[in-house]
Coordinates of C-alpha atoms in Angstrom, one line a residue:
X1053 CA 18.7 -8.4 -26.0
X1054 CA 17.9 -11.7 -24.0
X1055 CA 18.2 -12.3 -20.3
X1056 CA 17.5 -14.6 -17.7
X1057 CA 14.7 -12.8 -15.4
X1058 CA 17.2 -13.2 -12.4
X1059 CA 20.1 -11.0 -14.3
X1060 CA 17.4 -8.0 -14.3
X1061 CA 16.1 -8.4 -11.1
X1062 CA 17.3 -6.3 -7.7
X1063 CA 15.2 -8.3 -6.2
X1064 CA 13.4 -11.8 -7.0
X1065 CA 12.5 -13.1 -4.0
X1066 CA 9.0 -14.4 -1.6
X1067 CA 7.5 -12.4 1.3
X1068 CA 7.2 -13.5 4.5
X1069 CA 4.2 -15.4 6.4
X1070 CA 2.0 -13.5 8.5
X1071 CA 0.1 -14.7 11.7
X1072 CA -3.8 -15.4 10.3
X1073 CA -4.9 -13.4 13.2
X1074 CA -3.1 -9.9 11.8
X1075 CA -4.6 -10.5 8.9
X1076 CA -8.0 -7.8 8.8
X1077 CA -10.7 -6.8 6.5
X1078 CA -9.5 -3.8 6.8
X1079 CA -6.2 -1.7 7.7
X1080 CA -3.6 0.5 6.7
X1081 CA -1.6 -2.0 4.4
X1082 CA -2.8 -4.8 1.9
X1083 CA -1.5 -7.9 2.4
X1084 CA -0.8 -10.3 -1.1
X1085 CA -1.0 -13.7 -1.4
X1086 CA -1.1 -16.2 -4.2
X1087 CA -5.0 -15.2 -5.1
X1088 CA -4.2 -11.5 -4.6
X1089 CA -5.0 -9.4 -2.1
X1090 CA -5.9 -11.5 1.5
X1091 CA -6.8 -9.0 3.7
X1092 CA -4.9 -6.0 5.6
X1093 CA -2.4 -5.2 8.3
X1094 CA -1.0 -2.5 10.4
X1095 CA 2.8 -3.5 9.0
X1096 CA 4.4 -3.4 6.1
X1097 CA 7.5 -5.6 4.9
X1098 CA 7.9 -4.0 1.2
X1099 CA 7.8 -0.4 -0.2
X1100 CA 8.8 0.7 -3.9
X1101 CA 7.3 -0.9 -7.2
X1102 CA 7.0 -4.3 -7.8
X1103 CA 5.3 -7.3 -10.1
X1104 CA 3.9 -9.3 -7.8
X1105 CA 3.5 -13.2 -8.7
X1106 CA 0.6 -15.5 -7.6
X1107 CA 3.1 -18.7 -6.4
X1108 CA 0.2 -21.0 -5.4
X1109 CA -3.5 -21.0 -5.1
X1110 CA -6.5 -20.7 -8.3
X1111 CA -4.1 -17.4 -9.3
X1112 CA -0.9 -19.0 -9.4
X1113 CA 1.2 -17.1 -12.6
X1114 CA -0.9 -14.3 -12.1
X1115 CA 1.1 -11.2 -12.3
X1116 CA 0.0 -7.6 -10.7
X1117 CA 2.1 -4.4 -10.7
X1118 CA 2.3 -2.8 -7.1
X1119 CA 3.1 0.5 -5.7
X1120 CA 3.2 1.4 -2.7
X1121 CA 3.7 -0.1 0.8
X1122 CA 2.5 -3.6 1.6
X1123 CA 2.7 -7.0 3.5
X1124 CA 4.1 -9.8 1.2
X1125 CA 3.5 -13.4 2.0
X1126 CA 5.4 -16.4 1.3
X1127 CA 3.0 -17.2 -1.4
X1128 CA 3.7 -14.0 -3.3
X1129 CA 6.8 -13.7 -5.3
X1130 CA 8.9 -10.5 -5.7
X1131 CA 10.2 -9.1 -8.5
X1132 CA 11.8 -5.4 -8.9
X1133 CA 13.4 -4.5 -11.5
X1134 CA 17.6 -3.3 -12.3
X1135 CA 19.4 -1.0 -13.9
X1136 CA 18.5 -2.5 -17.2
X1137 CA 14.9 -3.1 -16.7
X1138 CA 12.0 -0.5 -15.8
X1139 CA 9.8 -2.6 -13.0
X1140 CA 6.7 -1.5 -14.9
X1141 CA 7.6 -3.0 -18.2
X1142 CA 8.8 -6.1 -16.3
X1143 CA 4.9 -6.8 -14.6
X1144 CA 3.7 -6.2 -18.0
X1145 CA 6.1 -8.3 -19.6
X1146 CA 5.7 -11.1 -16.9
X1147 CA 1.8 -10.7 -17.5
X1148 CA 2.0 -12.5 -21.0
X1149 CA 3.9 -14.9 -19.7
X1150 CA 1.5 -17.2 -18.9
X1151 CA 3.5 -18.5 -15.5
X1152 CA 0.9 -20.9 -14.2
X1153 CA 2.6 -23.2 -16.7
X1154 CA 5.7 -23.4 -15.0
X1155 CA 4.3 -25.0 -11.3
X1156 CA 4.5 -28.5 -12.6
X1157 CA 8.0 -28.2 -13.1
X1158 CA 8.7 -27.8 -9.1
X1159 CA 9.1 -30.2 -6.6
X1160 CA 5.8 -29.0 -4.5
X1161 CA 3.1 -27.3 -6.4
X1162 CA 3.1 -23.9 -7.2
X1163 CA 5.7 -21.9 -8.7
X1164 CA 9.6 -21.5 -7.9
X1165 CA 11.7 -18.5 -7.5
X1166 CA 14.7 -20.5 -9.0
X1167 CA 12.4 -21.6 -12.0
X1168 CA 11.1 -17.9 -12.7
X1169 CA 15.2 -16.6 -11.9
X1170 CA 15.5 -18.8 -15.3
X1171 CA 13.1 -17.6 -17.5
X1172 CA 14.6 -15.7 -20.5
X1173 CA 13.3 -12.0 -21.7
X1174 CA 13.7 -10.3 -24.6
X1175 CA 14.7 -6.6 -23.3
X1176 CA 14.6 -3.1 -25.4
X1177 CA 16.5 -0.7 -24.1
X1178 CA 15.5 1.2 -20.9
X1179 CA 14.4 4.2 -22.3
X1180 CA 11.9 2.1 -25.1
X1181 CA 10.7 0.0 -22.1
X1182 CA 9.8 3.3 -20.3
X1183 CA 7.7 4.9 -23.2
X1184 CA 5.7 1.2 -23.4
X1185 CA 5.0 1.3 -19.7
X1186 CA 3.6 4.7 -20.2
X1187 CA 1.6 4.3 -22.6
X1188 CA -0.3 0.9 -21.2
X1189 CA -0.4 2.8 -18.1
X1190 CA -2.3 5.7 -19.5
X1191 CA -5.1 2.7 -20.8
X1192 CA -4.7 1.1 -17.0
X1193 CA -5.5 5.0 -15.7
X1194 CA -8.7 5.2 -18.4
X1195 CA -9.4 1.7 -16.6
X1196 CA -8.8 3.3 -12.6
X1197 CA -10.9 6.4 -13.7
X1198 CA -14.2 3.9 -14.7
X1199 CA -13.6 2.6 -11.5
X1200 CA -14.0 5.2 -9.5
X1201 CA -16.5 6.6 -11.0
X1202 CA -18.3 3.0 -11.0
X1203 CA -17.7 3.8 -6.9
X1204 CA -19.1 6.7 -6.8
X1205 CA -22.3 5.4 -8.7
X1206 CA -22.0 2.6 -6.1
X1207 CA -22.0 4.8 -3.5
X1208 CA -25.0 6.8 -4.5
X1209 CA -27.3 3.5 -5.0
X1210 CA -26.7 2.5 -1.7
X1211 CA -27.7 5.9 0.2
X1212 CA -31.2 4.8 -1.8
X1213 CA -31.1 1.5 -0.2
X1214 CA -30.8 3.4 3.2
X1215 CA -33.0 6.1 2.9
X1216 CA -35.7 3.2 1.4
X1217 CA -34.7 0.0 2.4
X1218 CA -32.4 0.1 5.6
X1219 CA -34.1 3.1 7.0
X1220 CA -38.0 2.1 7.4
X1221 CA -39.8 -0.5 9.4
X1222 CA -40.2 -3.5 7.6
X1223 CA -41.2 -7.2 8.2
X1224 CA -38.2 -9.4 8.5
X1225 CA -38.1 -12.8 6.6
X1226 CA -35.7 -15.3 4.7
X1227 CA -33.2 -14.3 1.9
X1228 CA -35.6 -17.5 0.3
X1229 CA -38.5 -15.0 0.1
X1230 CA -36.7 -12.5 -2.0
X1231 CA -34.2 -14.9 -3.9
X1232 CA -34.0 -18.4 -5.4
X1233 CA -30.5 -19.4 -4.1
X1234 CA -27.9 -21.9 -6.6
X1235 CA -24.8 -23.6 -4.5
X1236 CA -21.9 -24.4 -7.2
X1237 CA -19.9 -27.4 -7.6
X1238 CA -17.2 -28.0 -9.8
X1239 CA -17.0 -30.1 -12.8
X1240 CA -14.1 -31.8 -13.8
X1241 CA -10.7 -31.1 -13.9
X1242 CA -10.1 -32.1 -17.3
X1243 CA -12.9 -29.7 -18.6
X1244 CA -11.4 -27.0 -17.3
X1245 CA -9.4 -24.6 -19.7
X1246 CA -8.0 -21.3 -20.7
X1247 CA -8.9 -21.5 -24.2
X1248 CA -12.5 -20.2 -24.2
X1249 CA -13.7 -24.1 -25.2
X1250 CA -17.4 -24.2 -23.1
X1251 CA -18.8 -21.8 -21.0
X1252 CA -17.4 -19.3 -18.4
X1253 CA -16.6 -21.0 -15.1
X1254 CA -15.6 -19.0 -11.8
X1255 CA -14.4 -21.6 -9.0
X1256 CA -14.6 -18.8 -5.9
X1257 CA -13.4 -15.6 -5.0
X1258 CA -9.7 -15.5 -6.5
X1259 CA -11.7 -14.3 -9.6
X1260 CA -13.5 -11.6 -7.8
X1261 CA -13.2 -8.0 -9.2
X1262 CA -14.5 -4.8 -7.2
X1263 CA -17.5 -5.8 -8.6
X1264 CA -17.8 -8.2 -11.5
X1265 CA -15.2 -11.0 -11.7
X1266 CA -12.3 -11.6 -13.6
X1267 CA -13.0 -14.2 -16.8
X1268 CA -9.6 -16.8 -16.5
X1269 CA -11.2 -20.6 -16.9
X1270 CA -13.9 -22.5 -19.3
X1271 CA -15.2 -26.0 -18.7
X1272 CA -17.1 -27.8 -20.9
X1273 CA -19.1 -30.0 -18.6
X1274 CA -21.0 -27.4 -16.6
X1275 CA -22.7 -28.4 -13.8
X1276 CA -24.2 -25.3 -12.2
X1277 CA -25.1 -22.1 -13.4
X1278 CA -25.7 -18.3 -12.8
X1279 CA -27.1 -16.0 -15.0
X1280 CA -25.9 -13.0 -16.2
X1281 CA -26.7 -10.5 -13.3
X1282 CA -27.2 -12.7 -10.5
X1283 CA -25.4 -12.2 -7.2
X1284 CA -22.4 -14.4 -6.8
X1285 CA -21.3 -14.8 -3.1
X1286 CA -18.3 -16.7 -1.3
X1287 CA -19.4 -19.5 0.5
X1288 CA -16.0 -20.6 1.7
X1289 CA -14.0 -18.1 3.6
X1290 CA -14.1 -15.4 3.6
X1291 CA -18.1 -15.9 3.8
X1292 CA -19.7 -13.2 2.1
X1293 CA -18.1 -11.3 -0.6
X1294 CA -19.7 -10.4 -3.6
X1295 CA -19.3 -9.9 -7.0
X1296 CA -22.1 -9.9 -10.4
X1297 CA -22.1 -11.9 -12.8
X1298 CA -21.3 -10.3 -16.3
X1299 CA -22.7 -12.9 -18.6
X1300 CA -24.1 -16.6 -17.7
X1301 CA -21.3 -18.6 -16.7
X1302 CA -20.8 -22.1 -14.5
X1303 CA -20.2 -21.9 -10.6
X1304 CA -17.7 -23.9 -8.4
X1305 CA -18.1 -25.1 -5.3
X1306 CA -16.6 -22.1 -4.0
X1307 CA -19.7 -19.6 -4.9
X1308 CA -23.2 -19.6 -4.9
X1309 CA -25.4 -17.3 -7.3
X1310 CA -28.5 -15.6 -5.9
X1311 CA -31.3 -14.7 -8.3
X1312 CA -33.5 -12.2 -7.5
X1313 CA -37.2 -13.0 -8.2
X1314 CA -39.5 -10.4 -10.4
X1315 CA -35.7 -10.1 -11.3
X1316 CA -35.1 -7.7 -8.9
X1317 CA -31.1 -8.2 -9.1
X1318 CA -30.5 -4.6 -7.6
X1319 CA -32.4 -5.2 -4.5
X1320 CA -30.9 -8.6 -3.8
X1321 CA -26.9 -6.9 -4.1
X1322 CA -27.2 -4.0 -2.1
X1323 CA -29.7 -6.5 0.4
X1324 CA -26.5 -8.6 0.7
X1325 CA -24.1 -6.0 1.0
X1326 CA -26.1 -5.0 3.9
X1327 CA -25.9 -8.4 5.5
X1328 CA -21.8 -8.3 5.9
X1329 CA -22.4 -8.3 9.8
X1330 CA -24.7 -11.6 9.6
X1331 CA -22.0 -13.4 6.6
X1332 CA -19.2 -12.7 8.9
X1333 CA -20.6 -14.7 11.5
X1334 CA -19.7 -18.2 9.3
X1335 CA -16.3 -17.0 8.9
X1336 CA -14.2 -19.2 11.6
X1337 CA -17.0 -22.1 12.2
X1338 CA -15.9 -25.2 11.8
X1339 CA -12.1 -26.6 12.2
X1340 CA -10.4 -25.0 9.5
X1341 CA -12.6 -22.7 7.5
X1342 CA -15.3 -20.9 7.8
X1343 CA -18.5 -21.8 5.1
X1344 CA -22.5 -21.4 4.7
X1345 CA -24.3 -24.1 3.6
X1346 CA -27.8 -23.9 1.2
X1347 CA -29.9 -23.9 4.3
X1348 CA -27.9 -21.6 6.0
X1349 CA -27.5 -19.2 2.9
X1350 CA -31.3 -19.2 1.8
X1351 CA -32.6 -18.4 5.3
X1352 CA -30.8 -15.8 5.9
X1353 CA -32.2 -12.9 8.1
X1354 CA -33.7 -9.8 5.2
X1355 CA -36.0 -7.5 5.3
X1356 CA -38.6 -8.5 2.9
X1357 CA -40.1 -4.8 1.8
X1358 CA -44.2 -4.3 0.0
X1359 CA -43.6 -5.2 -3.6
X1360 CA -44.4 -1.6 -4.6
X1361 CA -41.5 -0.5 -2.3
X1362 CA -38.7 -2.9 -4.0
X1363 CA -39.9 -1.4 -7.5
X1364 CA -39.4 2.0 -6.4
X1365 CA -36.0 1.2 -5.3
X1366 CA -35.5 -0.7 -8.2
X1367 CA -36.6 2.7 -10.3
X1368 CA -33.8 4.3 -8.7
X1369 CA -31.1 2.0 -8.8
X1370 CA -31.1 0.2 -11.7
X1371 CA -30.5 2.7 -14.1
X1372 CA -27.1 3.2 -11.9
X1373 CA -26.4 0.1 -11.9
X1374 CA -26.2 -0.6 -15.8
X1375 CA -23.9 3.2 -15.5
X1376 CA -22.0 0.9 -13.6
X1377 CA -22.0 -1.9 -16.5
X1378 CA -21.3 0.5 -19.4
X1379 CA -18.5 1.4 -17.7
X1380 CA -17.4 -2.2 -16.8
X1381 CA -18.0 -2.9 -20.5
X1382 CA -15.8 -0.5 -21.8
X1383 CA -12.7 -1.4 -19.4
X1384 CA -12.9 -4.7 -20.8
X1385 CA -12.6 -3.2 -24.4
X1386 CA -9.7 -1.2 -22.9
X1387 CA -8.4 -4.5 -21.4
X1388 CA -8.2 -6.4 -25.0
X1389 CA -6.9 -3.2 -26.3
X1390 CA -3.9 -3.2 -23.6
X1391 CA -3.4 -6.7 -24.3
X1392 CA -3.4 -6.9 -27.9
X1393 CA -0.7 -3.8 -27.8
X1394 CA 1.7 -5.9 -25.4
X1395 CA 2.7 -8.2 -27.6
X1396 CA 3.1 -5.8 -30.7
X1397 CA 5.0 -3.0 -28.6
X1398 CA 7.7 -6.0 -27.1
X1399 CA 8.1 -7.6 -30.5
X1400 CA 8.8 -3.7 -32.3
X1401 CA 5.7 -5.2 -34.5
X1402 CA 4.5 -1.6 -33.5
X1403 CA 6.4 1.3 -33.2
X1404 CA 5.5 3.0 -29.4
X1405 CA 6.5 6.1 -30.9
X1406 CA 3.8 5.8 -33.6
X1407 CA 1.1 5.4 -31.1
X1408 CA -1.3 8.4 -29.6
X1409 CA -4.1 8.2 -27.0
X1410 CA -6.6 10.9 -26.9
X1411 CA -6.3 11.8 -22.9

């Protein structure tokens, strides 16, 4: 059966804006935005299961299932599901939905709860929507387990980079020593598109993963590049977060990629992840926000190791770190897999019933 979104909905609704200054790198409870997660706090104003809805910013239409206890902004819309409709299926639904579309057709830009309340759904019954949800949820938790091992692996490459890096007395000298360093800058609006014409473009950090970003735009006038496995860091703030670059792609203005020279791409992330303390120093300058500059970004303070020592931490840690892209690699096979299934399962294309997962 058809609804509007609003007639399923217990709750459809923004968050609430939060002082900047309780909002922390780290805390007990994430706080979403319209680009996703913005920070943390020490309160909460939502616990259950949601979809949350990116209402403004490079994310806006994107759609995230939440559960759990969390601070919602104003820029983060709301939706739980009714009686009629499990919340899971609803995110997942939503997800397909492509949203983003809909921003033009309010009065300010971004997206409007009255708009989304109108949207109409095509709803199985409960019980179907329940056995979809499942199932894409046991791909998500093939996805979450990938992830944490990927964190473990992570976790093991830097206690290397302590014991050899971090841990001895070495010369310090500029991040220009180690690294050729490329600021982005965006081309044109009308290149821009979601329909894989061009090359891969990330504007900033809204398309920041845990560790390799998330592909959403193409342009085909590219103006800067980075190659697969460079660095790429926030420039704008927050001033320092990092991601890796999957496969060459265009940079905004928002990021800058950092090749490592003798490609040397291990030494150079774990270097920068090391450097947090330094970054965080450009968050705040200015009047508004906080940004690094080329100058400021290629002399930043490293230590600048023998050769023969960055190999033999290069020895160590590379072979982790392409672990970690095997296993990045299949969750984006998973990923197409999940998304291909969506439409399918909601049309009755597929039959959910006729569909196992080994587990």
């Amino acid at each position: 059966m058809q609804y509007k979104l609003a007639e399923i909905c217990s709750r459809l609704s923004s968050g609430k804006s939060i002082p900047s200054s309780e909002v922390l790198r780290s805390g007990h409870f994430p706080v979403y935005g319209g680009n996703g997660i913005r920070g943390y706090a020490e309160q909460f104003n939502f616990e259950g299961e949601c979809a949350i809805i990116g209402r403004q910013g490079a994310m806006c239409g994107n759609v995230r299932y939440f559960s759990g206890q969390a601070y919602m902004t104003e820029h983060a819309v709301v939706v739980c599901g009714n009686e009629k409709c499990d919340t899971r299926y609803l995110a997942y639904v939503l997800s397909s939905m492509n949203l983003g579309r809909l921003s033009a057709q309010s009065a300010q830009p971004g997206l409007s709860v009255k708009v989304l309340g109108q949207q109409v759904i095509d709803l199985p019954d409960k019980t179907t929507q329940s056995k979809i949800s499942a199932l894409l949820a046991s791909i998500e938790n093939k996805i979450a387990i990938n992830d944490k091992i990927n964190g473990c692996l992570e976790a093991q490459a830097k206690s290397y980079f302590e014991e050899i890096i971090t841990a001895q007395d070495f010369p310090m000298g500029a991040l220009s020593d180690v690294a050729e360093v490329t600021m982005g800058q965006s081309p044109r609006g009308k290149s821009m598109n979601e329909s894989r014409e061009g090359i891969v473009f990330f504007q900033g950090r809204g398309e920041f993963g845990s560790r390799f970003p998330t592909i959403r735009l193409f342009t085909t006038e590219p103006s800067r590049f980075a190659k697969s496995g460079d660095v790429l860091m926030s420039v704008r703030a927050p001033v320092g977060d990092l991601n890796i670059a999957h496969e060459d792609c265009c940079i905004g203005r928002g990021l800058a990629a950092i090749h490592g020279k003798n490609g040397h791409h291990s030494f150079i992330y774990y270097t920068l992840l090391g450097a947090k303390e330094q970054l965080d120093v450009f968050n705040g300058q200015g009047t508004v926000f906080g940004s690094i500059n080329r100058d400021g970004l290629r002399g930043l303070r490293v230590k600048v190791p023998p050769l023969e020592v960055i190999k033999r931490f290069e020895e160590l840690a590379h072979p982790i770190d392409e672990e970690i892209l095997r296993n990045e690699n299949e969750t984006r096979r998973l990923s197409i897999i999940r998304d291909s299934l969506l439409p399918k399962l909601m049309s009755g294309d597929i039959d959910v019933d006729s569909i196992k997962l080994d587990q």
